[in-house]
Short mmCIF file of C-alpha atoms in Angstrom, two decimals:
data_model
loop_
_atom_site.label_atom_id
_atom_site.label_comp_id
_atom_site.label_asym_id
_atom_site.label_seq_id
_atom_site.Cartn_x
_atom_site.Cartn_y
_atom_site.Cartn_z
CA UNK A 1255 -8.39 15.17 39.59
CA UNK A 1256 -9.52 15.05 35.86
CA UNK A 1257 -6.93 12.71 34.99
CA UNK A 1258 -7.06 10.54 37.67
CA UNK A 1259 -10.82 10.24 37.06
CA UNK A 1260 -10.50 9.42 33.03
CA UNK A 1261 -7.17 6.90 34.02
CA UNK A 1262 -9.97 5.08 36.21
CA UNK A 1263 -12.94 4.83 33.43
CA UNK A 1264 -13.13 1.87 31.65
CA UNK A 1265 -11.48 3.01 27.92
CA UNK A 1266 -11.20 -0.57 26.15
CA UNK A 1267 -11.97 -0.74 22.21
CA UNK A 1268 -13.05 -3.91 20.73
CA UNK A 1269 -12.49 -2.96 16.99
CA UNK A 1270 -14.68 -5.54 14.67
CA UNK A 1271 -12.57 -5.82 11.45
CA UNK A 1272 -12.06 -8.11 8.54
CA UNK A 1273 -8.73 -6.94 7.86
CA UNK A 1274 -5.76 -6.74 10.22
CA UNK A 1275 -1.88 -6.92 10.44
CA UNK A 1276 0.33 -9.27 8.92
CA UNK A 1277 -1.74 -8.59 5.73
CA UNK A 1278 -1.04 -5.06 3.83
CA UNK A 1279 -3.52 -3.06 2.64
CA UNK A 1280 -4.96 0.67 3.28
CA UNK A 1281 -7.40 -0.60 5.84
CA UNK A 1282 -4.69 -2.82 7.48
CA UNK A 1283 -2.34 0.24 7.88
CA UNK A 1284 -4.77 2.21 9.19
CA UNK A 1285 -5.61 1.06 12.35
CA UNK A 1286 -2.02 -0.39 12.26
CA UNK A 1287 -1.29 3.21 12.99
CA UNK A 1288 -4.35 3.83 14.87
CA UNK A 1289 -3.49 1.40 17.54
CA UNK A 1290 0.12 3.00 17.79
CA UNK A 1291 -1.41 6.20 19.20
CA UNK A 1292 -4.82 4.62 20.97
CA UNK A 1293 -2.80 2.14 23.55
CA UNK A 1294 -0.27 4.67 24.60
CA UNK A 1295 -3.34 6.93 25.21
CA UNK A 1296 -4.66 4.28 27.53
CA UNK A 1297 -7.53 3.17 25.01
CA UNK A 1298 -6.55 -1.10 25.66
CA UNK A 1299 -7.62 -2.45 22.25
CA UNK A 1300 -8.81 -5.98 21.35
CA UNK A 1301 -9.14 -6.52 17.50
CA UNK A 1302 -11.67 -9.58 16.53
CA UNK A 1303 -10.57 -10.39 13.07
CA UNK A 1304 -10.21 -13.49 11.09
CA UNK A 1305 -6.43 -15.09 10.06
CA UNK A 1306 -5.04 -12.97 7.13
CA UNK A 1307 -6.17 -14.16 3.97
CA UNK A 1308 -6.39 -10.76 2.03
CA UNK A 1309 -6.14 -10.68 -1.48
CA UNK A 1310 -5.73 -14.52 -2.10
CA UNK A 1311 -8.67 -16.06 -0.03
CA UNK A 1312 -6.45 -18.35 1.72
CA UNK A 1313 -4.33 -18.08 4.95
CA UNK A 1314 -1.56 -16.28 4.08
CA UNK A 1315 0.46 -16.79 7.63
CA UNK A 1316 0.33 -20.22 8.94
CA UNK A 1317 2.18 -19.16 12.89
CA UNK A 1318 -0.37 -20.60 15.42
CA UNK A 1319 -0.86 -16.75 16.43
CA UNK A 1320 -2.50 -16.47 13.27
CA UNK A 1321 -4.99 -19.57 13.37
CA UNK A 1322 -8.89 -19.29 14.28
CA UNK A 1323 -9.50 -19.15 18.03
CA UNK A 1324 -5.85 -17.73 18.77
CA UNK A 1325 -5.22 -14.96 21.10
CA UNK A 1326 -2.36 -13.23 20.51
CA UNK A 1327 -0.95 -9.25 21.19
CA UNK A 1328 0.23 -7.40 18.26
CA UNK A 1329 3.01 -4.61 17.65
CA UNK A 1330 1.49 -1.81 19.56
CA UNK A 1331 0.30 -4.03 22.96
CA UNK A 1332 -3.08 -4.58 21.11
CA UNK A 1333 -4.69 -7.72 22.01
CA UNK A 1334 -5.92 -9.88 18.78
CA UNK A 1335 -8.63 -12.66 19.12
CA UNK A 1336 -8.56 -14.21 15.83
CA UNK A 1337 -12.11 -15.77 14.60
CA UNK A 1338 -13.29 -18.21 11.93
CA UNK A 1339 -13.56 -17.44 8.17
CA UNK A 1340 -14.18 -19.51 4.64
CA UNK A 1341 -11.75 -19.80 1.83
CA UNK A 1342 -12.86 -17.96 -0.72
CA UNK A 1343 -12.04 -16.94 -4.53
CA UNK A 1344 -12.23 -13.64 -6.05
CA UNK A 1345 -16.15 -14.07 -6.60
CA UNK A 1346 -18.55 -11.95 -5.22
CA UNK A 1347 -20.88 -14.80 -3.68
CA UNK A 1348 -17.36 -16.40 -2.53
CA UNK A 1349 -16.28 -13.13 -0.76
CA UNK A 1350 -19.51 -12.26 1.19
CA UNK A 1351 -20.12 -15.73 2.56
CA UNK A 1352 -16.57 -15.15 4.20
CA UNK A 1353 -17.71 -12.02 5.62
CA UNK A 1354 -20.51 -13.49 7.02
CA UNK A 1355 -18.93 -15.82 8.65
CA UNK A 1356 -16.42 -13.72 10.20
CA UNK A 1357 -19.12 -11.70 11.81
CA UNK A 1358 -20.89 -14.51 13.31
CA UNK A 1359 -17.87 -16.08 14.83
CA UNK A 1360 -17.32 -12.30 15.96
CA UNK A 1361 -20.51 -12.08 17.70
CA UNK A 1362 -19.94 -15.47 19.37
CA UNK A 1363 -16.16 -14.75 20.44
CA UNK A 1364 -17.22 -11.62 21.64
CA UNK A 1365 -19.39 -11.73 23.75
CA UNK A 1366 -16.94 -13.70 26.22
CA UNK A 1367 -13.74 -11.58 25.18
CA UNK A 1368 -10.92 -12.26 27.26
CA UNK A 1369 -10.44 -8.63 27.96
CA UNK A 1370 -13.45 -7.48 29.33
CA UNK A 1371 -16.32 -6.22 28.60
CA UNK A 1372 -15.77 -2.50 26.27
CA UNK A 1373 -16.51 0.51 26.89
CA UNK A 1374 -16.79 1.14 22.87
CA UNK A 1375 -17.15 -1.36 20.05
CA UNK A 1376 -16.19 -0.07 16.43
CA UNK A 1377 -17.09 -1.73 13.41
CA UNK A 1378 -15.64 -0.79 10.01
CA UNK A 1379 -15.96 -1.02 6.89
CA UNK A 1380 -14.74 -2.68 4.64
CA UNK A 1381 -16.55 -5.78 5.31
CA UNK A 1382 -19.91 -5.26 5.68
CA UNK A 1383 -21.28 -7.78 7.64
CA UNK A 1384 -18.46 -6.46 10.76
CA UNK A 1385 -21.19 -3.94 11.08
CA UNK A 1386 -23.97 -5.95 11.99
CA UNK A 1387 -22.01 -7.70 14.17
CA UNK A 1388 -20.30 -4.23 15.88
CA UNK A 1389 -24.19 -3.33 16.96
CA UNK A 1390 -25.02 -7.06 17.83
CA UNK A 1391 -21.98 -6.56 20.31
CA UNK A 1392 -22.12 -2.97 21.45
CA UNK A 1393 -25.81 -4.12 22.24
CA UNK A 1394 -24.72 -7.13 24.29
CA UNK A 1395 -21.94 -5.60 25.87
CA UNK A 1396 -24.31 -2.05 26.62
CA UNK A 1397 -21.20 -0.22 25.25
CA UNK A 1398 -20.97 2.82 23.03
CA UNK A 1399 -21.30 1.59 19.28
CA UNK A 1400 -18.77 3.51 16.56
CA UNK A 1401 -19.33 2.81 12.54
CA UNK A 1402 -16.21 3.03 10.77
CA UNK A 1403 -16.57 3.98 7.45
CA UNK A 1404 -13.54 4.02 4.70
CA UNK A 1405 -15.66 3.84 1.48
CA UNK A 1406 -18.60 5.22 0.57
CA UNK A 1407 -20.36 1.97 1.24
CA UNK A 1408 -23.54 0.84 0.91
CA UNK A 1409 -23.66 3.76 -1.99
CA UNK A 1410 -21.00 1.94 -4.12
CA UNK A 1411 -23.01 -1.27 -4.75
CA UNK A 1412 -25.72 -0.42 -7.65
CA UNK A 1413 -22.68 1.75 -9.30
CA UNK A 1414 -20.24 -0.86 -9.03
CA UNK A 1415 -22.40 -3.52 -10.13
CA UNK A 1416 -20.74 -6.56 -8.02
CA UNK A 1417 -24.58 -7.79 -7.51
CA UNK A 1418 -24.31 -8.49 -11.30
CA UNK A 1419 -22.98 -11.61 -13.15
CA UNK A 1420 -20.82 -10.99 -15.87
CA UNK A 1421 -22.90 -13.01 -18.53
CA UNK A 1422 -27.21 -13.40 -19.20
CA UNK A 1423 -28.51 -13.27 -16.43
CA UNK A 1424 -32.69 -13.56 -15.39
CA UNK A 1425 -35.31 -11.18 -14.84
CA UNK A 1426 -35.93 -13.25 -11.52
CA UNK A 1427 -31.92 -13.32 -10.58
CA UNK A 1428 -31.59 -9.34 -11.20
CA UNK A 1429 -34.45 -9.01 -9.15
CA UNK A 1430 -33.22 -10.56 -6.42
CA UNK A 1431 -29.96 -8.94 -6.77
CA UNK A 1432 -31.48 -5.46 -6.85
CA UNK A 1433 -33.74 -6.39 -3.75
CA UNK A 1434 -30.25 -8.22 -2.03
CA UNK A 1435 -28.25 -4.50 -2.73
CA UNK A 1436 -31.46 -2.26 -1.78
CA UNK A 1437 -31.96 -4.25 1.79
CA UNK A 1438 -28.28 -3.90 1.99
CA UNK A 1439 -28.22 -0.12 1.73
CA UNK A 1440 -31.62 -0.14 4.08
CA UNK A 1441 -29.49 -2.04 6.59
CA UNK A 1442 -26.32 -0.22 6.98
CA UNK A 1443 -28.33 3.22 6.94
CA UNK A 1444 -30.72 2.35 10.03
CA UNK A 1445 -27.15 1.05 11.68
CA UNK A 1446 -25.12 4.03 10.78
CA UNK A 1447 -28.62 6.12 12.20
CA UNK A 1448 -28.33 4.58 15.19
CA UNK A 1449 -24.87 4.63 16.07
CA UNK A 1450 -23.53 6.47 18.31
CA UNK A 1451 -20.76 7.73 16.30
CA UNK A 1452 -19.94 7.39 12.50
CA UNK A 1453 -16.59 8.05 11.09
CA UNK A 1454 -15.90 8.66 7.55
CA UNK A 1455 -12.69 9.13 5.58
CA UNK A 1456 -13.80 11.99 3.77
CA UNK A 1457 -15.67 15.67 4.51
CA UNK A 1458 -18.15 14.81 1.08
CA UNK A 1459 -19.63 11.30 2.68
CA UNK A 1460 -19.64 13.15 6.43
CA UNK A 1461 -21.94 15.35 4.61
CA UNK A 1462 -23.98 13.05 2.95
CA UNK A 1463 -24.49 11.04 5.69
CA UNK A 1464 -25.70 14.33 7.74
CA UNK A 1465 -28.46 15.10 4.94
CA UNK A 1466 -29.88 11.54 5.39
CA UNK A 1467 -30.12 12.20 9.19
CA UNK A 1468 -26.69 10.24 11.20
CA UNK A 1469 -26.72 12.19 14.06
CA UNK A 1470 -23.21 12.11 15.10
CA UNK A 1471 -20.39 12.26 11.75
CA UNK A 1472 -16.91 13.13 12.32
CA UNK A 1473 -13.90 12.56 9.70
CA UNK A 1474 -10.63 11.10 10.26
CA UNK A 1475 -9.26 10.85 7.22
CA UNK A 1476 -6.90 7.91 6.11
CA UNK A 1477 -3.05 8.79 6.60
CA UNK A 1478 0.50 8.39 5.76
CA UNK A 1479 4.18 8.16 6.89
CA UNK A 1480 5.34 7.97 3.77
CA UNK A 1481 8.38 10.53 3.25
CA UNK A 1482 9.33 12.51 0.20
CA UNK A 1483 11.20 10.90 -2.72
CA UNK A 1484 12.24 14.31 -4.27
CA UNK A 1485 12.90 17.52 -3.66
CA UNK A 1486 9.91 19.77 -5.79
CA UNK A 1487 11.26 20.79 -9.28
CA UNK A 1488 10.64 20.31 -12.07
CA UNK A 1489 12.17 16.83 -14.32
CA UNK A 1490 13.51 17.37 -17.67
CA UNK A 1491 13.21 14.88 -19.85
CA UNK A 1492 16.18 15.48 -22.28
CA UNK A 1493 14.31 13.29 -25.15
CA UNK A 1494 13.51 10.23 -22.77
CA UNK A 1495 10.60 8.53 -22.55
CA UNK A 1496 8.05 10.02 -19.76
CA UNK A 1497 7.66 7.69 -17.12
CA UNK A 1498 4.43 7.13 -15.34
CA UNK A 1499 3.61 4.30 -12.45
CA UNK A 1500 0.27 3.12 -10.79
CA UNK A 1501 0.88 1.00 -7.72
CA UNK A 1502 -1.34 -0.51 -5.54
CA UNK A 1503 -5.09 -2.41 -5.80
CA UNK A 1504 -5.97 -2.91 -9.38
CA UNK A 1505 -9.53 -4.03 -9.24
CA UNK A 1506 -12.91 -2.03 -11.13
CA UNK A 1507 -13.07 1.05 -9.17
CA UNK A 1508 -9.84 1.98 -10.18
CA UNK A 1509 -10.61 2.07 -13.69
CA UNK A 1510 -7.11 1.10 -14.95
CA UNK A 1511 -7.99 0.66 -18.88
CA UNK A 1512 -8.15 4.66 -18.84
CA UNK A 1513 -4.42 4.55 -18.46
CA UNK A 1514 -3.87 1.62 -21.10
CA UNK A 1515 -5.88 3.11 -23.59
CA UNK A 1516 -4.29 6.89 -23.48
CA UNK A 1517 -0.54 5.32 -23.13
CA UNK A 1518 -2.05 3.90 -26.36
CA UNK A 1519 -3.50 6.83 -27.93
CA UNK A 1520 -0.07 9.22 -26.71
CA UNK A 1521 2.04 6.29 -28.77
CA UNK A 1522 -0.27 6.41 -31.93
CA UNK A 1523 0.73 10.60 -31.81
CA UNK A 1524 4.49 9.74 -31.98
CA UNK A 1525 5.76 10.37 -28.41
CA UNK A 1526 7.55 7.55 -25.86
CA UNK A 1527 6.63 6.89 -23.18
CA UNK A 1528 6.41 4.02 -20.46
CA UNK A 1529 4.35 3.00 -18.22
CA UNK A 1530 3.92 1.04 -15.25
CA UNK A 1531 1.01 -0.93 -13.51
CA UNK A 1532 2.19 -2.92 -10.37
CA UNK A 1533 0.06 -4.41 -7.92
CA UNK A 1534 -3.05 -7.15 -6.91
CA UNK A 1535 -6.68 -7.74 -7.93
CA UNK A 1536 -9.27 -8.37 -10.41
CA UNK A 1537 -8.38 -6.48 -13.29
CA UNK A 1538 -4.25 -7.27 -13.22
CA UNK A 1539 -4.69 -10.08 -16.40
CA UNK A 1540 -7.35 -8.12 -18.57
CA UNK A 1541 -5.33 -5.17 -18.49
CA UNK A 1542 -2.55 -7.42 -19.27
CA UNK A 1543 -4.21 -8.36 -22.48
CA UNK A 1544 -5.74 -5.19 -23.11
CA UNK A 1545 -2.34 -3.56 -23.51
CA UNK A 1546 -0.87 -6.27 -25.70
CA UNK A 1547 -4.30 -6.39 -27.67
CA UNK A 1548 -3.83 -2.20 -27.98
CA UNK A 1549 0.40 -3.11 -28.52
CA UNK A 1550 -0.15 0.45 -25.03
CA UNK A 1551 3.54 0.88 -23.49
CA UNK A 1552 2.32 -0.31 -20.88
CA UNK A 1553 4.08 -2.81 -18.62
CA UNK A 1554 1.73 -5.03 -15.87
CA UNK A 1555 3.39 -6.12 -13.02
CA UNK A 1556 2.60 -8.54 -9.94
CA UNK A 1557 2.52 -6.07 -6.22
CA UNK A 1558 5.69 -5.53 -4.49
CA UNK A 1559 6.40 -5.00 -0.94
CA UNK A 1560 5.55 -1.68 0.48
CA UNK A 1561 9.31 -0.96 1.02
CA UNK A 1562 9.77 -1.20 -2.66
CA UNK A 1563 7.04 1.43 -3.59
CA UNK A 1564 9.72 4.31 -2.97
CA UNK A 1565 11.68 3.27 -5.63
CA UNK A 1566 8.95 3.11 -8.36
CA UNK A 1567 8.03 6.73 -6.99
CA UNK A 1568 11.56 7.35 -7.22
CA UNK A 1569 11.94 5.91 -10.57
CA UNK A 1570 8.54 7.97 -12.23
CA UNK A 1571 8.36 11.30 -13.67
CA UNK A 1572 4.31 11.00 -12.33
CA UNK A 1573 1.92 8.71 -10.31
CA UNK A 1574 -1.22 7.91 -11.33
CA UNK A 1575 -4.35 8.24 -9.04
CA UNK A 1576 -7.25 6.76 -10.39
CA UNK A 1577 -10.61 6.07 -9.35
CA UNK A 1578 -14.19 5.28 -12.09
CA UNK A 1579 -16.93 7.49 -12.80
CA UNK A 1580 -18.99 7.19 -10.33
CA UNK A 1581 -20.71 9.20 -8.05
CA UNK A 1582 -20.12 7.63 -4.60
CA UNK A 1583 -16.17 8.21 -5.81
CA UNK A 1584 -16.89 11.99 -5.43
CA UNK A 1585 -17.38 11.47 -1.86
CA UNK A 1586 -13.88 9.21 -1.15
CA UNK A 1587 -10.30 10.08 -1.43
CA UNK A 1588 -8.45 7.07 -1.97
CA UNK A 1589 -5.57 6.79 0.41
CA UNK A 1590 -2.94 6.24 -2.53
CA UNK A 1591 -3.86 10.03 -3.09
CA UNK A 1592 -2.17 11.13 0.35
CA UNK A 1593 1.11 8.60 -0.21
CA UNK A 1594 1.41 10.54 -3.54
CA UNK A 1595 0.85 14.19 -2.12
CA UNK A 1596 3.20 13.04 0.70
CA UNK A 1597 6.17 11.65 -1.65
CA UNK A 1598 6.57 15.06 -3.79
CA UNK A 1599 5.97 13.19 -7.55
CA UNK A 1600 3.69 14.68 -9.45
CA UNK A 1601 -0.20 13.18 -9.51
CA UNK A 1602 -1.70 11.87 -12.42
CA UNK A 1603 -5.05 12.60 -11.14
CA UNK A 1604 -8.08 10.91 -12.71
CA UNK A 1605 -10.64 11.95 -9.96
CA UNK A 1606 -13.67 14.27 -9.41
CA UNK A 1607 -14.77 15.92 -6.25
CA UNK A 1608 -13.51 15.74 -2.98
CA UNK A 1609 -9.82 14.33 -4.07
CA UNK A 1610 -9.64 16.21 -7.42
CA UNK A 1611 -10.22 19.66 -5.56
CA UNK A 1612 -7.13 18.35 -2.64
CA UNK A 1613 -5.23 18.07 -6.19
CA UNK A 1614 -6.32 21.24 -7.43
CA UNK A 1615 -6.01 23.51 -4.17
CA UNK A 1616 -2.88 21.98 -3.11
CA UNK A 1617 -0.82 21.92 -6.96
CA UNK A 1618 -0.23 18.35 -5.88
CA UNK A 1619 -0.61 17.48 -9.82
CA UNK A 1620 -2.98 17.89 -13.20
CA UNK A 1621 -6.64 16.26 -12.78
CA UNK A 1622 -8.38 14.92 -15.58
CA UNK A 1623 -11.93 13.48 -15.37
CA UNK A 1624 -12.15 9.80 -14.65
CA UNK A 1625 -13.04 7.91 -17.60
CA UNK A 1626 -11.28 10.70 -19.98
CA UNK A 1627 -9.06 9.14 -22.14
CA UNK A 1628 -8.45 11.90 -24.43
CA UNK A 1629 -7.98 14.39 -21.61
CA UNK A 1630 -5.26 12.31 -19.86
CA UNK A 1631 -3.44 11.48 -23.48
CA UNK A 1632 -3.04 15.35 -23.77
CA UNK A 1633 -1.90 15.43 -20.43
CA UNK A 1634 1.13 13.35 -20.92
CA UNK A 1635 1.53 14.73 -24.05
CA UNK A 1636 1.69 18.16 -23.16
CA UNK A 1637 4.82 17.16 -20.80
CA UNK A 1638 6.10 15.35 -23.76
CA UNK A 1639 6.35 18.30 -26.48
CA UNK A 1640 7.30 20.58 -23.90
CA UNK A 1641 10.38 18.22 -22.35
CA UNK A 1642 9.42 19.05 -19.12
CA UNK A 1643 7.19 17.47 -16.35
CA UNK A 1644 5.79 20.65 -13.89
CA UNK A 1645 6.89 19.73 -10.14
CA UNK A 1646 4.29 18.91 -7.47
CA UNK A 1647 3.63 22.07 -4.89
CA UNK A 1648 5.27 21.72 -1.41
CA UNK A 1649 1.83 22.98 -0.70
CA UNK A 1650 1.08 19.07 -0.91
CA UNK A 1651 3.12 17.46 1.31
CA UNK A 1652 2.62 20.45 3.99
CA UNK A 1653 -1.20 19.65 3.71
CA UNK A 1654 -1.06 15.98 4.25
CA UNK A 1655 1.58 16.54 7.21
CA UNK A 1656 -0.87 18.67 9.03
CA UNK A 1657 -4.13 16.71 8.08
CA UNK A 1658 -3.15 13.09 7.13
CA UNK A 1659 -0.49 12.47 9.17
CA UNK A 1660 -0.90 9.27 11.22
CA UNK A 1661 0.39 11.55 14.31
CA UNK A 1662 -3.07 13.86 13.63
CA UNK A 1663 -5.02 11.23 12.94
CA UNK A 1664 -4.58 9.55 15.61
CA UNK A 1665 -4.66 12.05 17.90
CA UNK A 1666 -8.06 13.19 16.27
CA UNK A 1667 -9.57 9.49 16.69
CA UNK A 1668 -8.43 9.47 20.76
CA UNK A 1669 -10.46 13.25 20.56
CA UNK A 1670 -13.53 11.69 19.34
CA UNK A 1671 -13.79 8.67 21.83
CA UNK A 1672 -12.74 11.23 24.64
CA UNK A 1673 -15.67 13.02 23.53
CA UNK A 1674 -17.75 9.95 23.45
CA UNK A 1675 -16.87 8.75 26.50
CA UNK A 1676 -16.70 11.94 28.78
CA UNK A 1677 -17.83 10.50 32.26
CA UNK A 1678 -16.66 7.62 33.82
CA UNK A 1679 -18.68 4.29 33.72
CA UNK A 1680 -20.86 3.17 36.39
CA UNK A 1681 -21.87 -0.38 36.65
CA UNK A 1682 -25.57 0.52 34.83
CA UNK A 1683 -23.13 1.27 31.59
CA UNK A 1684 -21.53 4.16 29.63
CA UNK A 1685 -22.52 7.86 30.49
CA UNK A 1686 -23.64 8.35 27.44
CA UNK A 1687 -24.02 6.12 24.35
CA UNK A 1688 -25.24 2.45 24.05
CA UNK A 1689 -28.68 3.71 22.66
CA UNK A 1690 -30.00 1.70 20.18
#
């Protein structure tokens, strides 16, 4: 009788997201996997999300599917509505007025979706703006609203610094940058307050989150498939260079010049070694130039497909995980950190809290503080006088199998919305929920 009462209740997700399949990316793998394990579950899923365009700024897959205004279904039966954006370039200003502009065309596609009306709406982050218009929907559509967050946004803003030209700037300009970033963080707080569920990536935000008074905070950590490269032992390295690799976004918060600079510094104290940097962002060309300008071992290459990132984990002696000194980072994991756990190659671990103790408590590698040049020099150092880089735990991979495994995770996120949605629907809306 139970089941036949939840198979009749009105399940359907409309996920508000700025990033979705064909493009790559942690937040477009995530609910790539997410949607593999919600639609069997009989959770129907419509995505509103604008053509891909991630990193570039312009359409990056020109198939009619892909287009503003097309509906299409994706690999896991998930229906896609695809909504309008604005080129943009890597600028700050250029970025957010493309965000905005998604979310208004999400509100207005919406609200007649194709599919129904919801019985949740989840809006996550990245992107802020998709969470304005997740409540402006959930509102309309008298569903339950979920916040989605990956990052510690809107913490990461005064840190980061994006409201800030690089340059002079006015007293008037920095004003109304530090008024834009403080309404910002007012805004997403009163929305996260009144949502009906937030989820966070990480225990540390959850926690945060709970001592500013979110009601309802549950984790579902990012995940993996990724396999292991190598069996865990350790790699001598018989008078060879040591061979370390970074793969994936290189933009501020990873704070990639740490790297160049002690690949510098280990050179300067008479060891070899080599180093890699391959992927997309910001920072690719001045760390280019910083490691000629430093003559750093350091090699900085363009991304490769995802496919291709088992053979630089296959090729290094470590992996470098990497994330800037600052606070809001002590309350994330990046999702690298799990691929790297996962693959059985040894972490170069520039972190603090949450992800430095996973590191620590599960001998997935040797953390460092971020911004510690020195302290990661003597690192790979160390390995070099002694000839021999320490293997990664099995402790590792066992963790992320049984707590980042897209299998868990998903089964945790169809958990959460069973628990959000425990009664049927009647035709006055959700049994519980929808309170704004």
């Amino acid at each position: 009788m139970i089941a036949r009462a939840k198979n009749s209740q009105n399940r359907t997700i409309l996920l508000v997201t700025h990033h979705y399949a064909p493009e790559s990316g942690a937040p477009q793998r995530r609910w790539g996997a997410l949607a593999g394990h919600l639609v069997p579950a009989g959770y129907p899923l419509t995505v509103l999300t604008p053509p891909p365009h991630y990193p570039s700024g312009k359409i990056t897959h020109l198939s009619p599917d892909h287009l503003p205004g097309s509906v299409s279904s994706g690999d896991h039966g998930e229906k896609i509505i695809r909504v309008n954006y604005r080129e943009h370039s890597h600028g700050l200003g250029s970025r957010a007025v493309d965000q905005m502009v998604a979310a208004v065309s999400s509100v207005l596609r919406g609200v007649r979706s194709p599919t129904g009306r919801p019985a949740v709406v989840i809006a996550t982050v990245p992107g802020i703006p998709s969470v304005v218009a997740g409540w402006a929907l959930a509102r309309w559509h008298r569903a339950s609203f979920v916040v989605e967050m990956r990052d510690a946004w809107p913490d990461l803003i005064q840190p980061s610094g994006i409201l800030l030209r690089r340059g002079r700037s006015g007293d008037l300009r920095r004003g109304l940058r530090d008024l834009a970033a403080r309404a910002v963080h007012r805004t997403v707080t009163r929305l996260q307050a009144r949502a009906d569920l937030v989820v966070t990536t990480t225990a540390a935000f959850a926690e945060v989150l709970r001592s500013r008074g979110v009601r309802n905070v549950a984790v579902v950590r990012n995940g993996t498939a990724f396999a292991p490269v190598r069996e865990n032992a350790p790699v001598a390295l018989a008078g060879r260079p040591l061979r370390v690799v970074y793969a994936g976004t290189v933009g501020r918060s990873q704070g990639l010049d740490v790297a160049v600079r002690a690949a510098a510094l280990v050179q300067a104290r008479g060891y070899a070694l080599d180093v890699r940097i391959v992927g997309h962002g910001n920072e690719l060309e001045p760390l280019r130039l910083l490691a000629a300008e430093l003559d750093a071992p350091v090699r900085v290459e363009p991304s490769v497909p995802s496919t291709e990132v088992r053979d630089l984990y296959a090729w290094a002696d470590s992996v470098i995980v990497s994330l800037r000194d600052w606070e809001p980072f002590e309350w994330t994991v990046p999702s690298k950190l799990y691929e790297v756990m996962a693959s059985g190659v040894v972490a170069s671990a520039c972190l603090a809290g949450e992800a430095a103790s996973l590191v620590a408590a599960n001998g997935a590698g040797a953390v460092v503080r971020p911004g510690d040049v020195e302290g990661l020099a003597d690192l790979w150092c160390g390995w070099l006088s002694d000839g021999v880089v320490p293997a990664a735990s099995p402790d590792a991979a066992t963790w992320v199998a049984g707590h980042a495994s897209d299998a868990v995770l998903g089964h945790r996120y169809s958990e959460l919305l069973d628990e959000l949605l425990p009664h049927p629907l009647t035709a006055e809306g959700p049994g519980r929920g929808a309170r704004y």
